[in-house]
């Protein structure tokens, strides 16, 4: 002990022969590294829990639902009512309880339908087989299991079925195999079917109640936020990268600049949320039968804008130096166009999130188009009016190669404007199908004020951008 | 009947009062529409089955595995050995059997580990609870179910766990709840655990044998093909759209032109395949521990090229007319560069698919770079040497606006070349990590011949492109 103290704190492990051995530097290092890895894992987990309280609440909800269902085992009267099959209630809760209401409902419906269909078919096949005599019975049962399992598995590859009934097909295979196979031994098929269905009913109702009553997470609302957030991020990215490019002292944060990448990667999330949202009852501002599939179209339009912004980012990072004088001349028009486009994107996000009929969009799209026209005119005039600079003498011809990056940026901005217009069309489609309300006069006034305020803010921003440009 | 015959074939339905009634035109129409819908559904299903025989084979494999496992019910000696728990074997097969070997293995390992861990923990908690006296027993059990279910559900939100152990966490919750809850009633916990584990072992081994022995579909191989196919498609799209743009009588099929879209949307597939492939043993050309995650990096580089090709397609569809003379002048260089880039992409696909160390890539990348240089020089010279045309008189200044689309296309092509170079770097990374073999001298000779042939073919293509251009 004294020797140990002399050497300071030390790591020791017990060895098989009863003595203890000091850990070598290397393995101690390994242990430290392992501990720090575990530490950082828990840190990350903690951050997820803190940043997304909805997810933490979901975990507690699963715990609550399981506790509720396990009461069926603890209370004797219930236990005797549902019998050993109560296990199926626990299983249903574990398997069916999902993050969003839509996903849970979809799984509940799938599970119930799959079980019912397969149960009816299983009893039918079992009856036919029992009529066929002892010799053919196992053959008929085996063949039916083989054929139906093959067919149901195949149906899971068909996109339209995979999207909505994948889980149901699996439950169908499971139930049919279990029934037609166990029916050979257990003679009380109907009783078993009755028990299975009642326990599944208990499990699904506990799930549905827990998921809807306590802090529900609606797939529709999540999709709604995902789409509007993506539009907002796209708008900020576009604005940020164009302003940064044309003025040296504007510094948009990396996070804002990279915002468009969220839109690039959200196709799968959008599609699955839209599929789940279709199962959900009316909630919040959304009726049952809200055109969720149209949101997928809007998402695709957003992505098509995002691809262009990606290319724009790429060409802005190219090393080619542009003379400041051209940058200044073009900058005015490019920043103006990108401001107009991002304003349209922002307004579309507002339309989607407030669900009011778009009133200003047409006007803003026209403004955007006129900005496109101005930029095109600037391109036209550039070669006709030689620009006076310190470097270039009067009458000098503009060297094309000097403006190549600017021309590219300009035409990508024009392309982005065209795609933004298409996006506006897609949003209009949603507004019509979902019958967005018209603003009442009071709301309109409020909106006017708000928009007025916004417009002033926006012009301020434009002015700022122009000023920074003129300083260059 | 006679009256019916006079009116020709007719649809009749039975009505509640015993008479039959002819179907109205509208509902007959509805029925027809329904039938045609059903018909087209089966047509689509048939097409999936014919075009992707692997999927059809998978369905048959599921049928075979289920038939095998149901033998455990039919054969009395086995039945008595595994008892009523044989149900779990059927369930394991239905739930665990996936399309690829990797996914099946991953689910098997997850299921076994989850069950073992939860079983051990469940028995432990049950022992602690039984020591605490009858009053505290249900409280301890309930609390442990609540806490562990909450924690395990939370772990499913952590990306690193979700990617690999999502299913295991679910099975953990399921088994723990079932054991700690049913343990309260059933006194023979250990016997039950033994049965559960043996049936799961039977189920998983049947799955693993069926999936590996009969026509295995390896996630690794699928990923391999997905990546190489995407590169090929990208190369064809790039070549096709540039050639189509610069020559009026070249018509690439729409399918080839839109090929790059496959790459845009395959992120999710690539990531899940890479995760599954990590579970797979050595197969074909791939060892265990093949750097599958590097393939995801390559996939991301492919997508970054695809974004640019998307933007390129967009700007090529713009209405702005370019004078033929400029198109011809630039076309030579643009087509040349796109040919070089797409040749690099094709060669990278060959490297990935043959898994031989890239030998020609560096050289081809240099060629591509010199094509970039030539295009840049062409841009530079354009404004200095006024082009002699019928329209423009000698000495005329090039009007910038006329060449805007060409400049955009050129700089996007340059950007695509830069991204292709990065992709080559990513492929090099895979080649190093996976220790691709060096070509033997014989193979090299063969390759030389092949490549020679290819090169001639390629030059032919280039020549053809040039010729079509000159005709314009």
PDB file of N, CA, C and O in Angstrom, chain A residues 45 59 62-63 66 70 73-74 76 87-88 91 141-142 146 150 153-154 173 178 181 184-185 307 310 314 380 382-383 400-401 408 411 415 419, chain B residues 45 59 62-63 66 70 73-74 76 87-88 91 141-142 146 153-154 173 178 181 184-185 267 307 310 314 380 382-383 400-401 408 411 415 419:
ATOM      1  N   UNK A  45     -26.250  11.245 -26.253  1.00  0.00           N
ATOM      2  CA  UNK A  45     -27.606  10.793 -25.922  1.00  0.00           C
ATOM      3  C   UNK A  45     -28.324  11.869 -25.123  1.00  0.00           C
ATOM      4  O   UNK A  45     -29.487  12.189 -25.396  1.00  0.00           O
ATOM      5  N   UNK A  59     -40.600   8.111 -25.170  1.00  0.00           N
ATOM      6  CA  UNK A  59     -40.045   6.985 -24.413  1.00  0.00           C
ATOM      7  C   UNK A  59     -40.864   6.740 -23.152  1.00  0.00           C
ATOM      8  O   UNK A  59     -41.169   5.590 -22.806  1.00  0.00           O
ATOM      9  N   UNK A  62     -44.075   5.000 -23.990  1.00  0.00           N
ATOM     10  CA  UNK A  62     -43.935   3.550 -24.185  1.00  0.00           C
ATOM     11  C   UNK A  62     -43.941   2.859 -22.828  1.00  0.00           C
ATOM     12  O   UNK A  62     -44.612   1.839 -22.626  1.00  0.00           O
ATOM     13  N   UNK A  63     -43.199   3.434 -21.870  1.00  0.00           N
ATOM     14  CA  UNK A  63     -43.163   2.862 -20.525  1.00  0.00           C
ATOM     15  C   UNK A  63     -44.549   2.805 -19.910  1.00  0.00           C
ATOM     16  O   UNK A  63     -44.956   1.775 -19.347  1.00  0.00           O
ATOM     17  N   UNK A  66     -46.744   0.110 -21.572  1.00  0.00           N
ATOM     18  CA  UNK A  66     -46.354  -1.248 -21.148  1.00  0.00           C
ATOM     19  C   UNK A  66     -46.796  -1.512 -19.720  1.00  0.00           C
ATOM     20  O   UNK A  66     -47.239  -2.620 -19.392  1.00  0.00           O
ATOM     21  N   UNK A  70     -49.346  -4.461 -18.613  1.00  0.00           N
ATOM     22  CA  UNK A  70     -48.907  -5.528 -17.715  1.00  0.00           C
ATOM     23  C   UNK A  70     -49.848  -5.653 -16.515  1.00  0.00           C
ATOM     24  O   UNK A  70     -49.814  -6.646 -15.798  1.00  0.00           O
ATOM     25  N   UNK A  73     -51.731  -8.780 -16.332  1.00  0.00           N
ATOM     26  CA  UNK A  73     -51.152  -9.984 -15.741  1.00  0.00           C
ATOM     27  C   UNK A  73     -51.267  -9.964 -14.230  1.00  0.00           C
ATOM     28  O   UNK A  73     -51.362 -11.006 -13.604  1.00  0.00           O
ATOM     29  N   UNK A  74     -51.237  -8.757 -13.653  1.00  0.00           N
ATOM     30  CA  UNK A  74     -51.185  -8.664 -12.207  1.00  0.00           C
ATOM     31  C   UNK A  74     -52.561  -8.811 -11.574  1.00  0.00           C
ATOM     32  O   UNK A  74     -52.694  -9.327 -10.476  1.00  0.00           O
ATOM     33  N   UNK A  76     -55.846 -10.519 -10.996  1.00  0.00           N
ATOM     34  CA  UNK A  76     -56.306 -11.877 -11.210  1.00  0.00           C
ATOM     35  C   UNK A  76     -57.562 -11.974 -12.091  1.00  0.00           C
ATOM     36  O   UNK A  76     -57.592 -12.774 -13.028  1.00  0.00           O
ATOM     37  N   UNK A  87     -50.180 -12.534 -23.148  1.00  0.00           N
ATOM     38  CA  UNK A  87     -48.880 -12.269 -23.739  1.00  0.00           C
ATOM     39  C   UNK A  87     -48.997 -11.461 -25.040  1.00  0.00           C
ATOM     40  O   UNK A  87     -48.195 -10.583 -25.323  1.00  0.00           O
ATOM     41  N   UNK A  88     -50.036 -11.784 -25.822  1.00  0.00           N
ATOM     42  CA  UNK A  88     -50.193 -11.102 -27.112  1.00  0.00           C
ATOM     43  C   UNK A  88     -50.474  -9.622 -26.940  1.00  0.00           C
ATOM     44  O   UNK A  88     -50.158  -8.821 -27.818  1.00  0.00           O
ATOM     45  N   UNK A  91     -47.116  -8.065 -26.420  1.00  0.00           N
ATOM     46  CA  UNK A  91     -46.396  -8.059 -27.683  1.00  0.00           C
ATOM     47  C   UNK A  91     -46.941  -6.988 -28.615  1.00  0.00           C
ATOM     48  O   UNK A  91     -46.179  -6.273 -29.277  1.00  0.00           O
ATOM     49  N   UNK A 141     -52.433 -28.459 -45.773  1.00  0.00           N
ATOM     50  CA  UNK A 141     -52.015 -27.368 -44.888  1.00  0.00           C
ATOM     51  C   UNK A 141     -50.636 -26.833 -45.285  1.00  0.00           C
ATOM     52  O   UNK A 141     -50.437 -25.626 -45.406  1.00  0.00           O
ATOM     53  N   UNK A 142     -49.703 -27.758 -45.494  1.00  0.00           N
ATOM     54  CA  UNK A 142     -48.345 -27.351 -45.858  1.00  0.00           C
ATOM     55  C   UNK A 142     -48.343 -26.551 -47.165  1.00  0.00           C
ATOM     56  O   UNK A 142     -47.693 -25.511 -47.274  1.00  0.00           O
ATOM     57  N   UNK A 146     -47.192 -22.696 -47.795  1.00  0.00           N
ATOM     58  CA  UNK A 146     -46.148 -22.353 -48.763  1.00  0.00           C
ATOM     59  C   UNK A 146     -46.653 -21.327 -49.771  1.00  0.00           C
ATOM     60  O   UNK A 146     -46.017 -20.281 -49.997  1.00  0.00           O
ATOM     61  N   UNK A 150     -45.592 -17.330 -49.911  1.00  0.00           N
ATOM     62  CA  UNK A 150     -44.899 -16.832 -51.104  1.00  0.00           C
ATOM     63  C   UNK A 150     -45.634 -15.634 -51.688  1.00  0.00           C
ATOM     64  O   UNK A 150     -45.026 -14.598 -51.980  1.00  0.00           O
ATOM     65  N   UNK A 153     -45.443 -12.550 -49.384  1.00  0.00           N
ATOM     66  CA  UNK A 153     -44.104 -11.953 -49.412  1.00  0.00           C
ATOM     67  C   UNK A 153     -43.915 -11.171 -50.695  1.00  0.00           C
ATOM     68  O   UNK A 153     -43.349 -10.079 -50.702  1.00  0.00           O
ATOM     69  N   UNK A 154     -44.430 -11.739 -51.807  1.00  0.00           N
ATOM     70  CA  UNK A 154     -44.292 -11.034 -53.073  1.00  0.00           C
ATOM     71  C   UNK A 154     -45.027  -9.699 -53.030  1.00  0.00           C
ATOM     72  O   UNK A 154     -44.521  -8.684 -53.524  1.00  0.00           O
ATOM     73  N   UNK A 173     -48.965 -13.376 -42.899  1.00  0.00           N
ATOM     74  CA  UNK A 173     -48.166 -14.600 -43.014  1.00  0.00           C
ATOM     75  C   UNK A 173     -48.039 -15.262 -41.638  1.00  0.00           C
ATOM     76  O   UNK A 173     -48.237 -16.464 -41.483  1.00  0.00           O
ATOM     77  N   UNK A 178     -49.314 -19.712 -38.118  1.00  0.00           N
ATOM     78  CA  UNK A 178     -49.556 -20.172 -36.753  1.00  0.00           C
ATOM     79  C   UNK A 178     -50.867 -20.941 -36.665  1.00  0.00           C
ATOM     80  O   UNK A 178     -50.933 -22.020 -36.080  1.00  0.00           O
ATOM     81  N   UNK A 181     -51.018 -24.229 -38.805  1.00  0.00           N
ATOM     82  CA  UNK A 181     -50.075 -25.208 -38.296  1.00  0.00           C
ATOM     83  C   UNK A 181     -50.479 -25.700 -36.898  1.00  0.00           C
ATOM     84  O   UNK A 181     -50.508 -26.886 -36.628  1.00  0.00           O
ATOM     85  N   UNK A 184     -53.527 -28.124 -36.292  1.00  0.00           N
ATOM     86  CA  UNK A 184     -53.325 -29.562 -36.435  1.00  0.00           C
ATOM     87  C   UNK A 184     -53.287 -30.234 -35.075  1.00  0.00           C
ATOM     88  O   UNK A 184     -53.702 -31.364 -34.907  1.00  0.00           O
ATOM     89  N   UNK A 185     -52.777 -29.499 -34.070  1.00  0.00           N
ATOM     90  CA  UNK A 185     -52.676 -30.046 -32.717  1.00  0.00           C
ATOM     91  C   UNK A 185     -53.836 -29.562 -31.841  1.00  0.00           C
ATOM     92  O   UNK A 185     -54.584 -30.342 -31.308  1.00  0.00           O
ATOM     93  N   UNK A 307     -31.056  21.468 -55.456  1.00  0.00           N
ATOM     94  CA  UNK A 307     -29.992  20.974 -56.340  1.00  0.00           C
ATOM     95  C   UNK A 307     -29.265  22.152 -56.979  1.00  0.00           C
ATOM     96  O   UNK A 307     -28.048  22.174 -57.075  1.00  0.00           O
ATOM     97  N   UNK A 310     -27.083  23.934 -54.631  1.00  0.00           N
ATOM     98  CA  UNK A 310     -25.863  23.149 -54.445  1.00  0.00           C
ATOM     99  C   UNK A 310     -24.850  23.501 -55.532  1.00  0.00           C
ATOM    100  O   UNK A 310     -23.677  23.770 -55.247  1.00  0.00           O
ATOM    101  N   UNK A 314     -21.190  25.403 -55.402  1.00  0.00           N
ATOM    102  CA  UNK A 314     -19.986  24.854 -56.016  1.00  0.00           C
ATOM    103  C   UNK A 314     -19.284  25.886 -56.881  1.00  0.00           C
ATOM    104  O   UNK A 314     -18.077  26.083 -56.772  1.00  0.00           O
ATOM    105  N   UNK A 380     -26.894  41.738 -71.064  1.00  0.00           N
ATOM    106  CA  UNK A 380     -26.906  42.217 -72.446  1.00  0.00           C
ATOM    107  C   UNK A 380     -26.058  43.457 -72.597  1.00  0.00           C
ATOM    108  O   UNK A 380     -25.258  43.581 -73.520  1.00  0.00           O
ATOM    109  N   UNK A 382     -23.714  44.621 -70.838  1.00  0.00           N
ATOM    110  CA  UNK A 382     -22.313  44.548 -70.423  1.00  0.00           C
ATOM    111  C   UNK A 382     -21.354  44.625 -71.607  1.00  0.00           C
ATOM    112  O   UNK A 382     -20.375  45.351 -71.587  1.00  0.00           O
ATOM    113  N   UNK A 383     -21.699  43.866 -72.657  1.00  0.00           N
ATOM    114  CA  UNK A 383     -20.748  43.812 -73.765  1.00  0.00           C
ATOM    115  C   UNK A 383     -20.864  45.030 -74.665  1.00  0.00           C
ATOM    116  O   UNK A 383     -19.964  45.338 -75.431  1.00  0.00           O
ATOM    117  N   UNK A 400     -14.143  38.253 -71.890  1.00  0.00           N
ATOM    118  CA  UNK A 400     -15.187  37.323 -71.475  1.00  0.00           C
ATOM    119  C   UNK A 400     -14.759  36.491 -70.285  1.00  0.00           C
ATOM    120  O   UNK A 400     -15.510  36.276 -69.335  1.00  0.00           O
ATOM    121  N   UNK A 401     -13.513  36.022 -70.313  1.00  0.00           N
ATOM    122  CA  UNK A 401     -13.088  35.072 -69.308  1.00  0.00           C
ATOM    123  C   UNK A 401     -13.158  35.661 -67.904  1.00  0.00           C
ATOM    124  O   UNK A 401     -13.339  34.958 -66.927  1.00  0.00           O
ATOM    125  N   UNK A 408     -22.025  32.521 -64.811  1.00  0.00           N
ATOM    126  CA  UNK A 408     -22.542  31.262 -64.293  1.00  0.00           C
ATOM    127  C   UNK A 408     -23.462  31.495 -63.104  1.00  0.00           C
ATOM    128  O   UNK A 408     -24.572  30.964 -63.044  1.00  0.00           O
ATOM    129  N   UNK A 411     -26.740  32.901 -64.297  1.00  0.00           N
ATOM    130  CA  UNK A 411     -27.726  32.014 -64.939  1.00  0.00           C
ATOM    131  C   UNK A 411     -28.236  30.964 -63.962  1.00  0.00           C
ATOM    132  O   UNK A 411     -29.392  30.543 -64.058  1.00  0.00           O
ATOM    133  N   UNK A 415     -32.089  30.300 -63.122  1.00  0.00           N
ATOM    134  CA  UNK A 415     -32.680  28.957 -63.063  1.00  0.00           C
ATOM    135  C   UNK A 415     -33.386  28.730 -61.715  1.00  0.00           C
ATOM    136  O   UNK A 415     -34.481  28.177 -61.661  1.00  0.00           O
ATOM    137  N   UNK A 419     -37.292  27.749 -60.934  1.00  0.00           N
ATOM    138  CA  UNK A 419     -37.734  26.625 -60.114  1.00  0.00           C
ATOM    139  C   UNK A 419     -38.568  27.097 -58.927  1.00  0.00           C
ATOM    140  O   UNK A 419     -39.477  26.404 -58.481  1.00  0.00           O
TER     141      UNK A 419
ATOM    142  N   UNK B  45     -47.579  -6.173 -60.997  1.00  0.00           N
ATOM    143  CA  UNK B  45     -46.971  -7.184 -60.134  1.00  0.00           C
ATOM    144  C   UNK B  45     -46.206  -8.196 -60.980  1.00  0.00           C
ATOM    145  O   UNK B  45     -45.083  -8.579 -60.673  1.00  0.00           O
ATOM    146  N   UNK B  59     -39.272 -14.824 -52.470  1.00  0.00           N
ATOM    147  CA  UNK B  59     -40.606 -15.212 -51.990  1.00  0.00           C
ATOM    148  C   UNK B  59     -40.679 -16.722 -51.819  1.00  0.00           C
ATOM    149  O   UNK B  59     -41.219 -17.223 -50.822  1.00  0.00           O
ATOM    150  N   UNK B  62     -38.928 -17.788 -48.702  1.00  0.00           N
ATOM    151  CA  UNK B  62     -39.717 -17.601 -47.480  1.00  0.00           C
ATOM    152  C   UNK B  62     -40.668 -18.773 -47.312  1.00  0.00           C
ATOM    153  O   UNK B  62     -40.808 -19.336 -46.215  1.00  0.00           O
ATOM    154  N   UNK B  63     -41.320 -19.154 -48.432  1.00  0.00           N
ATOM    155  CA  UNK B  63     -42.226 -20.297 -48.376  1.00  0.00           C
ATOM    156  C   UNK B  63     -41.510 -21.550 -47.909  1.00  0.00           C
ATOM    157  O   UNK B  63     -42.009 -22.284 -47.053  1.00  0.00           O
ATOM    158  N   UNK B  66     -40.647 -21.404 -44.178  1.00  0.00           N
ATOM    159  CA  UNK B  66     -41.829 -21.608 -43.326  1.00  0.00           C
ATOM    160  C   UNK B  66     -42.267 -23.065 -43.349  1.00  0.00           C
ATOM    161  O   UNK B  66     -42.685 -23.610 -42.324  1.00  0.00           O
ATOM    162  N   UNK B  70     -42.461 -25.464 -40.095  1.00  0.00           N
ATOM    163  CA  UNK B  70     -43.733 -26.035 -39.659  1.00  0.00           C
ATOM    164  C   UNK B  70     -43.640 -27.552 -39.521  1.00  0.00           C
ATOM    165  O   UNK B  70     -44.509 -28.182 -38.918  1.00  0.00           O
ATOM    166  N   UNK B  73     -44.024 -28.822 -36.110  1.00  0.00           N
ATOM    167  CA  UNK B  73     -45.342 -29.058 -35.546  1.00  0.00           C
ATOM    168  C   UNK B  73     -45.895 -30.406 -35.977  1.00  0.00           C
ATOM    169  O   UNK B  73     -46.670 -31.025 -35.265  1.00  0.00           O
ATOM    170  N   UNK B  74     -45.519 -30.817 -37.184  1.00  0.00           N
ATOM    171  CA  UNK B  74     -46.138 -32.015 -37.732  1.00  0.00           C
ATOM    172  C   UNK B  74     -45.496 -33.278 -37.217  1.00  0.00           C
ATOM    173  O   UNK B  74     -46.154 -34.305 -37.081  1.00  0.00           O
ATOM    174  N   UNK B  76     -44.268 -35.574 -34.552  1.00  0.00           N
ATOM    175  CA  UNK B  76     -44.564 -35.693 -33.130  1.00  0.00           C
ATOM    176  C   UNK B  76     -43.313 -35.641 -32.239  1.00  0.00           C
ATOM    177  O   UNK B  76     -43.313 -34.920 -31.227  1.00  0.00           O
ATOM    178  N   UNK B  87     -44.173 -22.388 -31.510  1.00  0.00           N
ATOM    179  CA  UNK B  87     -44.716 -21.177 -32.110  1.00  0.00           C
ATOM    180  C   UNK B  87     -43.632 -20.128 -32.344  1.00  0.00           C
ATOM    181  O   UNK B  87     -43.630 -19.425 -33.344  1.00  0.00           O
ATOM    182  N   UNK B  88     -42.713 -20.041 -31.372  1.00  0.00           N
ATOM    183  CA  UNK B  88     -41.674 -19.019 -31.477  1.00  0.00           C
ATOM    184  C   UNK B  88     -40.758 -19.252 -32.663  1.00  0.00           C
ATOM    185  O   UNK B  88     -40.180 -18.308 -33.196  1.00  0.00           O
ATOM    186  N   UNK B  91     -42.611 -17.832 -35.594  1.00  0.00           N
ATOM    187  CA  UNK B  91     -42.581 -16.381 -35.517  1.00  0.00           C
ATOM    188  C   UNK B  91     -41.199 -15.852 -35.888  1.00  0.00           C
ATOM    189  O   UNK B  91     -41.086 -14.859 -36.621  1.00  0.00           O
ATOM    190  N   UNK B 141     -41.226  -5.095  -9.992  1.00  0.00           N
ATOM    191  CA  UNK B 141     -41.327  -5.579 -11.374  1.00  0.00           C
ATOM    192  C   UNK B 141     -41.869  -4.487 -12.300  1.00  0.00           C
ATOM    193  O   UNK B 141     -41.309  -4.238 -13.377  1.00  0.00           O
ATOM    194  N   UNK B 142     -42.949  -3.838 -11.858  1.00  0.00           N
ATOM    195  CA  UNK B 142     -43.558  -2.791 -12.685  1.00  0.00           C
ATOM    196  C   UNK B 142     -42.565  -1.663 -12.952  1.00  0.00           C
ATOM    197  O   UNK B 142     -42.420  -1.191 -14.078  1.00  0.00           O
ATOM    198  N   UNK B 146     -41.074  -0.368 -16.531  1.00  0.00           N
ATOM    199  CA  UNK B 146     -41.226   1.024 -16.967  1.00  0.00           C
ATOM    200  C   UNK B 146     -39.873   1.646 -17.296  1.00  0.00           C
ATOM    201  O   UNK B 146     -39.676   2.220 -18.364  1.00  0.00           O
ATOM    202  N   UNK B 153     -36.247   2.291 -25.368  1.00  0.00           N
ATOM    203  CA  UNK B 153     -36.898   3.055 -26.441  1.00  0.00           C
ATOM    204  C   UNK B 153     -36.055   4.268 -26.789  1.00  0.00           C
ATOM    205  O   UNK B 153     -35.888   4.614 -27.959  1.00  0.00           O
ATOM    206  N   UNK B 154     -35.500   4.911 -25.738  1.00  0.00           N
ATOM    207  CA  UNK B 154     -34.668   6.084 -26.001  1.00  0.00           C
ATOM    208  C   UNK B 154     -33.443   5.707 -26.823  1.00  0.00           C
ATOM    209  O   UNK B 154     -33.045   6.438 -27.739  1.00  0.00           O
ATOM    210  N   UNK B 173     -36.936  -5.102 -25.152  1.00  0.00           N
ATOM    211  CA  UNK B 173     -38.129  -4.630 -24.424  1.00  0.00           C
ATOM    212  C   UNK B 173     -39.166  -5.741 -24.354  1.00  0.00           C
ATOM    213  O   UNK B 173     -39.728  -6.042 -23.288  1.00  0.00           O
ATOM    214  N   UNK B 178     -42.132  -9.553 -21.155  1.00  0.00           N
ATOM    215  CA  UNK B 178     -42.797 -10.854 -21.077  1.00  0.00           C
ATOM    216  C   UNK B 178     -42.278 -11.653 -19.877  1.00  0.00           C
ATOM    217  O   UNK B 178     -43.063 -12.218 -19.117  1.00  0.00           O
ATOM    218  N   UNK B 181     -43.000 -10.046 -16.374  1.00  0.00           N
ATOM    219  CA  UNK B 181     -44.436 -10.017 -16.094  1.00  0.00           C
ATOM    220  C   UNK B 181     -44.999 -11.433 -15.931  1.00  0.00           C
ATOM    221  O   UNK B 181     -45.730 -11.727 -14.986  1.00  0.00           O
ATOM    222  N   UNK B 184     -44.281 -13.640 -12.732  1.00  0.00           N
ATOM    223  CA  UNK B 184     -45.126 -13.478 -11.558  1.00  0.00           C
ATOM    224  C   UNK B 184     -46.100 -14.644 -11.430  1.00  0.00           C
ATOM    225  O   UNK B 184     -46.464 -15.057 -10.348  1.00  0.00           O
ATOM    226  N   UNK B 185     -46.524 -15.182 -12.581  1.00  0.00           N
ATOM    227  CA  UNK B 185     -47.476 -16.299 -12.579  1.00  0.00           C
ATOM    228  C   UNK B 185     -46.737 -17.632 -12.733  1.00  0.00           C
ATOM    229  O   UNK B 185     -46.828 -18.504 -11.901  1.00  0.00           O
ATOM    230  N   UNK B 267     -29.490   7.472 -51.620  1.00  0.00           N
ATOM    231  CA  UNK B 267     -28.768   7.644 -50.364  1.00  0.00           C
ATOM    232  C   UNK B 267     -29.247   6.639 -49.311  1.00  0.00           C
ATOM    233  O   UNK B 267     -28.445   5.911 -48.719  1.00  0.00           O
ATOM    234  N   UNK B 307     -25.869  16.193 -58.634  1.00  0.00           N
ATOM    235  CA  UNK B 307     -26.515  17.501 -58.426  1.00  0.00           C
ATOM    236  C   UNK B 307     -26.133  18.457 -59.546  1.00  0.00           C
ATOM    237  O   UNK B 307     -26.956  19.190 -60.070  1.00  0.00           O
ATOM    238  N   UNK B 310     -27.801  17.650 -62.712  1.00  0.00           N
ATOM    239  CA  UNK B 310     -29.184  18.129 -62.643  1.00  0.00           C
ATOM    240  C   UNK B 310     -29.257  19.594 -63.066  1.00  0.00           C
ATOM    241  O   UNK B 310     -30.088  19.988 -63.898  1.00  0.00           O
ATOM    242  N   UNK B 314     -30.960  21.449 -66.316  1.00  0.00           N
ATOM    243  CA  UNK B 314     -31.847  22.611 -66.186  1.00  0.00           C
ATOM    244  C   UNK B 314     -31.423  23.731 -67.105  1.00  0.00           C
ATOM    245  O   UNK B 314     -32.241  24.288 -67.840  1.00  0.00           O
ATOM    246  N   UNK B 380     -11.249  32.132 -72.924  1.00  0.00           N
ATOM    247  CA  UNK B 380     -10.377  33.304 -72.896  1.00  0.00           C
ATOM    248  C   UNK B 380     -10.257  33.910 -74.286  1.00  0.00           C
ATOM    249  O   UNK B 380     -10.365  35.117 -74.466  1.00  0.00           O
ATOM    250  N   UNK B 382     -12.118  33.660 -76.813  1.00  0.00           N
ATOM    251  CA  UNK B 382     -13.345  34.047 -77.508  1.00  0.00           C
ATOM    252  C   UNK B 382     -13.471  35.557 -77.639  1.00  0.00           C
ATOM    253  O   UNK B 382     -13.804  36.084 -78.703  1.00  0.00           O
ATOM    254  N   UNK B 383     -13.172  36.273 -76.561  1.00  0.00           N
ATOM    255  CA  UNK B 383     -13.385  37.718 -76.610  1.00  0.00           C
ATOM    256  C   UNK B 383     -12.240  38.434 -77.323  1.00  0.00           C
ATOM    257  O   UNK B 383     -12.395  39.566 -77.736  1.00  0.00           O
ATOM    258  N   UNK B 400     -21.988  39.483 -75.367  1.00  0.00           N
ATOM    259  CA  UNK B 400     -21.919  38.556 -74.241  1.00  0.00           C
ATOM    260  C   UNK B 400     -23.198  37.757 -74.084  1.00  0.00           C
ATOM    261  O   UNK B 400     -23.180  36.551 -73.853  1.00  0.00           O
ATOM    262  N   UNK B 401     -24.330  38.455 -74.247  1.00  0.00           N
ATOM    263  CA  UNK B 401     -25.594  37.805 -73.931  1.00  0.00           C
ATOM    264  C   UNK B 401     -25.833  36.579 -74.810  1.00  0.00           C
ATOM    265  O   UNK B 401     -26.500  35.639 -74.417  1.00  0.00           O
ATOM    266  N   UNK B 408     -22.429  29.171 -69.158  1.00  0.00           N
ATOM    267  CA  UNK B 408     -22.960  28.430 -68.010  1.00  0.00           C
ATOM    268  C   UNK B 408     -22.682  26.948 -68.161  1.00  0.00           C
ATOM    269  O   UNK B 408     -22.193  26.290 -67.232  1.00  0.00           O
ATOM    270  N   UNK B 411     -19.034  26.248 -67.561  1.00  0.00           N
ATOM    271  CA  UNK B 411     -18.503  26.249 -66.194  1.00  0.00           C
ATOM    272  C   UNK B 411     -19.123  25.134 -65.367  1.00  0.00           C
ATOM    273  O   UNK B 411     -18.469  24.603 -64.463  1.00  0.00           O
ATOM    274  N   UNK B 415     -17.049  22.359 -63.363  1.00  0.00           N
ATOM    275  CA  UNK B 415     -17.368  21.964 -61.980  1.00  0.00           C
ATOM    276  C   UNK B 415     -17.561  20.445 -61.889  1.00  0.00           C
ATOM    277  O   UNK B 415     -17.088  19.803 -60.953  1.00  0.00           O
ATOM    278  N   UNK B 419     -15.599  17.688 -59.587  1.00  0.00           N
ATOM    279  CA  UNK B 419     -16.248  16.733 -58.680  1.00  0.00           C
ATOM    280  C   UNK B 419     -15.899  15.297 -59.063  1.00  0.00           C
ATOM    281  O   UNK B 419     -15.813  14.415 -58.212  1.00  0.00           O
TER     282      UNK B 419
END
